[in-house]
Coordinates of N, CA and C in Angstrom, one line a residue:
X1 N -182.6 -180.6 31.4 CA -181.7 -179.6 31.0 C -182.1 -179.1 29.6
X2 N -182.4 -177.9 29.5 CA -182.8 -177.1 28.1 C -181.2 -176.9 27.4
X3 N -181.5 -177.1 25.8 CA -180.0 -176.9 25.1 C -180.6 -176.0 24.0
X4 N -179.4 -175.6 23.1 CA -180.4 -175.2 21.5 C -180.5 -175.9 20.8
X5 N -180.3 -177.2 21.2 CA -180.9 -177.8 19.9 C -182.5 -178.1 20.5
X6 N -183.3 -177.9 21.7 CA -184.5 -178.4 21.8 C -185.6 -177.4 21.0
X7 N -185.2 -176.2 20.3 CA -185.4 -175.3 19.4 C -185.9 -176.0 18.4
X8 N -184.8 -176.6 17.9 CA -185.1 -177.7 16.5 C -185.7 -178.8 16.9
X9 N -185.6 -179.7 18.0 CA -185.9 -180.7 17.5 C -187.5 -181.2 18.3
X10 N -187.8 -180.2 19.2 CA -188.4 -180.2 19.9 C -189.5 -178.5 19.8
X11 N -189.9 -177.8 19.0 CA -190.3 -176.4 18.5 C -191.7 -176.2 19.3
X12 N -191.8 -174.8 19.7 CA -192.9 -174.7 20.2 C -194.0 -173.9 18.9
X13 N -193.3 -173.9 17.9 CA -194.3 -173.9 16.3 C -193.4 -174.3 15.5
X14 N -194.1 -174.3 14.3 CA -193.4 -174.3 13.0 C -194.2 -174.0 12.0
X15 N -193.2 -173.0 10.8 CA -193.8 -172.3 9.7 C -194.1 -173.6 8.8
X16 N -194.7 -173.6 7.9 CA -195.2 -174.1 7.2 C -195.2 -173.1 5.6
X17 N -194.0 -173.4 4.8 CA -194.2 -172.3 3.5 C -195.3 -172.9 2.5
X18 N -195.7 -172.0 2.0 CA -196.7 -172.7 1.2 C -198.4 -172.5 1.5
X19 N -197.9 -172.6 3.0 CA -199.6 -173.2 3.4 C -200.6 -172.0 3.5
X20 N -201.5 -172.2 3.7 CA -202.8 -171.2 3.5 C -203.5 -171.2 4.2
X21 N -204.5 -170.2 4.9 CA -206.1 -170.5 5.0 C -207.4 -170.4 4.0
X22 N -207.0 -170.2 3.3 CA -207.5 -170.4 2.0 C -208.2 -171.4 1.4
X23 N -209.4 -172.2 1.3 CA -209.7 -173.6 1.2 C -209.6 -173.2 -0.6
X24 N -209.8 -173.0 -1.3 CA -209.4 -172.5 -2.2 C -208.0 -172.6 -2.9
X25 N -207.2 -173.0 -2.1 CA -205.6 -172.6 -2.8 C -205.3 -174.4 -2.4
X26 N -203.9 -174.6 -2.9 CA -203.3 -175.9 -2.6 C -202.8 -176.0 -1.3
X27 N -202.3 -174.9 -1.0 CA -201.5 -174.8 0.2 C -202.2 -175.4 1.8
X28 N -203.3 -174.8 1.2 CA -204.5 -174.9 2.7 C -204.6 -176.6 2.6
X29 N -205.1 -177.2 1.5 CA -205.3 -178.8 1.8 C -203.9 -179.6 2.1
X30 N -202.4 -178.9 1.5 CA -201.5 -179.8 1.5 C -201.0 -179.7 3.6
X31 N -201.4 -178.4 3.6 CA -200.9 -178.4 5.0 C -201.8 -179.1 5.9
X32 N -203.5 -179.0 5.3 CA -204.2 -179.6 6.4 C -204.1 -181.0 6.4
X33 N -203.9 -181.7 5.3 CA -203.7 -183.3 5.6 C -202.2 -183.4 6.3
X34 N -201.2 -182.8 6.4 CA -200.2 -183.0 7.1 C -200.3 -182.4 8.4
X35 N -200.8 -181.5 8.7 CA -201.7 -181.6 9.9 C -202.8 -182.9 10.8
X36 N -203.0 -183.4 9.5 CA -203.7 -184.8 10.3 C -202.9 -186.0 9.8
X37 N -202.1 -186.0 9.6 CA -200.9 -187.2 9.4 C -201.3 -187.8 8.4
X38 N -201.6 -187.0 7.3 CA -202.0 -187.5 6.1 C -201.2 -186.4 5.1
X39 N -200.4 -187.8 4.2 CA -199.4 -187.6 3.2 C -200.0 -187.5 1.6
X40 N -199.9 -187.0 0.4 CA -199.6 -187.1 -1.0 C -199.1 -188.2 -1.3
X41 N -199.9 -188.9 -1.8 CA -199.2 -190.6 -2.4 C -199.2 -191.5 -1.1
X42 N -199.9 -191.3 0.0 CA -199.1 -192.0 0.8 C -198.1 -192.1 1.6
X43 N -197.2 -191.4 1.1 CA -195.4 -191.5 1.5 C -195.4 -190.3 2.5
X44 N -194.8 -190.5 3.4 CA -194.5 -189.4 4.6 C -194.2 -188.2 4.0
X45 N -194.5 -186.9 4.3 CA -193.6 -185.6 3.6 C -192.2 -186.1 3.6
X46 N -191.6 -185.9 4.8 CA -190.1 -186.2 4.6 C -189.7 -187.6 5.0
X47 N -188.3 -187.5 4.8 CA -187.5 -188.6 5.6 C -187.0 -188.2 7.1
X48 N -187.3 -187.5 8.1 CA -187.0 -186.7 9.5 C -185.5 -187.1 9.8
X49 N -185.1 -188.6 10.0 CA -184.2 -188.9 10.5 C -183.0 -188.3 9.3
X50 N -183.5 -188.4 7.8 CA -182.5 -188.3 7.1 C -182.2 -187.0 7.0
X51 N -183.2 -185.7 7.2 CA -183.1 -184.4 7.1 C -182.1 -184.0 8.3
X52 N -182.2 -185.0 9.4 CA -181.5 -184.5 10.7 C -179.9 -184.6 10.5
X53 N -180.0 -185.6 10.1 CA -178.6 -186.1 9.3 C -178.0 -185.3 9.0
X54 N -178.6 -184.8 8.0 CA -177.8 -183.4 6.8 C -177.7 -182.6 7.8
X55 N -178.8 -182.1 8.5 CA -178.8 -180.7 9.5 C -177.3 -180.9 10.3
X56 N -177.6 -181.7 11.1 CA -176.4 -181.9 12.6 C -175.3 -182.0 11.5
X57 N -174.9 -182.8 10.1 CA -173.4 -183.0 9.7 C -173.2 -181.2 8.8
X58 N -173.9 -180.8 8.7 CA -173.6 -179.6 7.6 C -173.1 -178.3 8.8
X59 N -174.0 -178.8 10.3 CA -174.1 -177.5 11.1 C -172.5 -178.1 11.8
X60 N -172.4 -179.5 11.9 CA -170.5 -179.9 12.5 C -169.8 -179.4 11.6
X61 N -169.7 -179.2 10.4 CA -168.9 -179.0 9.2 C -168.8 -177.4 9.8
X62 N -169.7 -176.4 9.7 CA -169.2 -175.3 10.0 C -168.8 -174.9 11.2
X63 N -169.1 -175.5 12.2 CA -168.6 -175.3 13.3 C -166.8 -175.6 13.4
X64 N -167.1 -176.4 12.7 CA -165.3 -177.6 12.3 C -164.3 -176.5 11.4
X65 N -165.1 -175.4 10.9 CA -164.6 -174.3 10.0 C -164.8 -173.2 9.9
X66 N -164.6 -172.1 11.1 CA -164.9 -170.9 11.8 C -164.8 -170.1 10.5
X67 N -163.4 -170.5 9.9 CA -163.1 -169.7 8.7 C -163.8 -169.1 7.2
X68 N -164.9 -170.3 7.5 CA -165.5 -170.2 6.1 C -166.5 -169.1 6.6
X69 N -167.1 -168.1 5.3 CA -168.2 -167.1 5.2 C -169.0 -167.9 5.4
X70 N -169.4 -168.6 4.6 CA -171.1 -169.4 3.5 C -170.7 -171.1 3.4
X71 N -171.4 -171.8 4.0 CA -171.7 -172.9 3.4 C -173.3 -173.4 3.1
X72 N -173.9 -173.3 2.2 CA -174.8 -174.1 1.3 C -175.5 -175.4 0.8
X73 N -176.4 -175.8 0.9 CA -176.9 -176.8 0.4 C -177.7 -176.3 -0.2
X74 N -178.0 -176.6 -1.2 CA -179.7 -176.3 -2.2 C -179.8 -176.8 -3.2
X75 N -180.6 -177.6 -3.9 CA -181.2 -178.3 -2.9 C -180.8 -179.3 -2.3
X76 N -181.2 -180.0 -0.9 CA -181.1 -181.1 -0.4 C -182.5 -182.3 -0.6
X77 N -181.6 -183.1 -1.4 CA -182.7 -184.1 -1.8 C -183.1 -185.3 -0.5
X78 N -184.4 -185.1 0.2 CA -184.4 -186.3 1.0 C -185.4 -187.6 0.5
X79 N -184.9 -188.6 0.4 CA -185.8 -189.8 0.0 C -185.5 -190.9 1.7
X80 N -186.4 -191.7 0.9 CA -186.4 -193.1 2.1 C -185.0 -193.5 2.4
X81 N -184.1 -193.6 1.3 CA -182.8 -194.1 1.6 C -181.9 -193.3 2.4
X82 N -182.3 -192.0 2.0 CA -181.4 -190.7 3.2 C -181.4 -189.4 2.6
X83 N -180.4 -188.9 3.1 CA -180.2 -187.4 2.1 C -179.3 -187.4 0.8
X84 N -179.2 -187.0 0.0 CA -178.8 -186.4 -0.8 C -177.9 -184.7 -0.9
X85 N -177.6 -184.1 -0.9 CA -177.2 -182.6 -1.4 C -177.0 -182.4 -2.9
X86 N -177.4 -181.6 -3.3 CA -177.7 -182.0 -4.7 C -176.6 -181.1 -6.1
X87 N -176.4 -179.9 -4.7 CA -175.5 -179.2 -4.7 C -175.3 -178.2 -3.7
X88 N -173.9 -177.6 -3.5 CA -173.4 -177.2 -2.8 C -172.5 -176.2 -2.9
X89 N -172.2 -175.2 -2.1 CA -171.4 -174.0 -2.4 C -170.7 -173.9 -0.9
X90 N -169.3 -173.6 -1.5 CA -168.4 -173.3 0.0 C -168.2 -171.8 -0.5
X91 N -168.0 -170.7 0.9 CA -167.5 -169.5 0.6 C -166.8 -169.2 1.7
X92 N -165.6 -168.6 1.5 CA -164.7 -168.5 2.3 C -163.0 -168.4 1.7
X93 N -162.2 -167.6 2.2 CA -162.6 -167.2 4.0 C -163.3 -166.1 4.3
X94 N -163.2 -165.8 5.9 CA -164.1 -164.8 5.8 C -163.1 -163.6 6.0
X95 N -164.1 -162.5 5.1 CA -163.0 -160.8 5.1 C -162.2 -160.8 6.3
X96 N -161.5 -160.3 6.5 CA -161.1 -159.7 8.1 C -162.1 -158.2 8.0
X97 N -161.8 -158.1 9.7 CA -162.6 -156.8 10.2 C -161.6 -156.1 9.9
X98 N -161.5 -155.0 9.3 CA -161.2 -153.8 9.7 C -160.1 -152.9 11.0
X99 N -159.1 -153.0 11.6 CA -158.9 -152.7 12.6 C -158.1 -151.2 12.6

């Protein structure tokens, strides 16, 4: 059974900001070693499980709150130990329409 979340967690691409064809630029080698499962320092790019975390509780939170315009993270800090948010913005409620 297909859902939306197999969009996220399962993608039939993904952007990459930053990255290049460019051998020339940073972007081109940082993507191509993470393209071959090779990290900076070592250390995985992210923490996946801990990013997912944030994702699924931030996306319950608004779901949990039809009412609110905007909710925010930026940045979200991920390390080994988990997420962070580093800061955060609520906006809301939302206008009414017009009737």
């Amino acid at each position: 059974m297909t859902t939306w979340l197999d969009a996220l967690f399962d993608p039939r691409s993904v952007a990459v900001v930053g990255a290049s064809d460019n051998p020339e630029k940073w972007g081109y080698w940082l993507a191509a070693g993470a393209l071959a499962g090779r990290a900076p320092r070592g250390a995985p790019p992210v923490h996946l499980d801990a990013a997912a975390a944030a994702l699924c509780a931030l996306s319950r939170a608004a779901a949990e709150h039809p009412e609110l315009s905007e909710l925010e993270v930026n940045p979200l800090l991920v390390h080994p130990g988990g997420a962070v948010a580093l800061k955060h913005t609520v906006y809301g409620p939302r206008p009414r329409s017009a009737v």
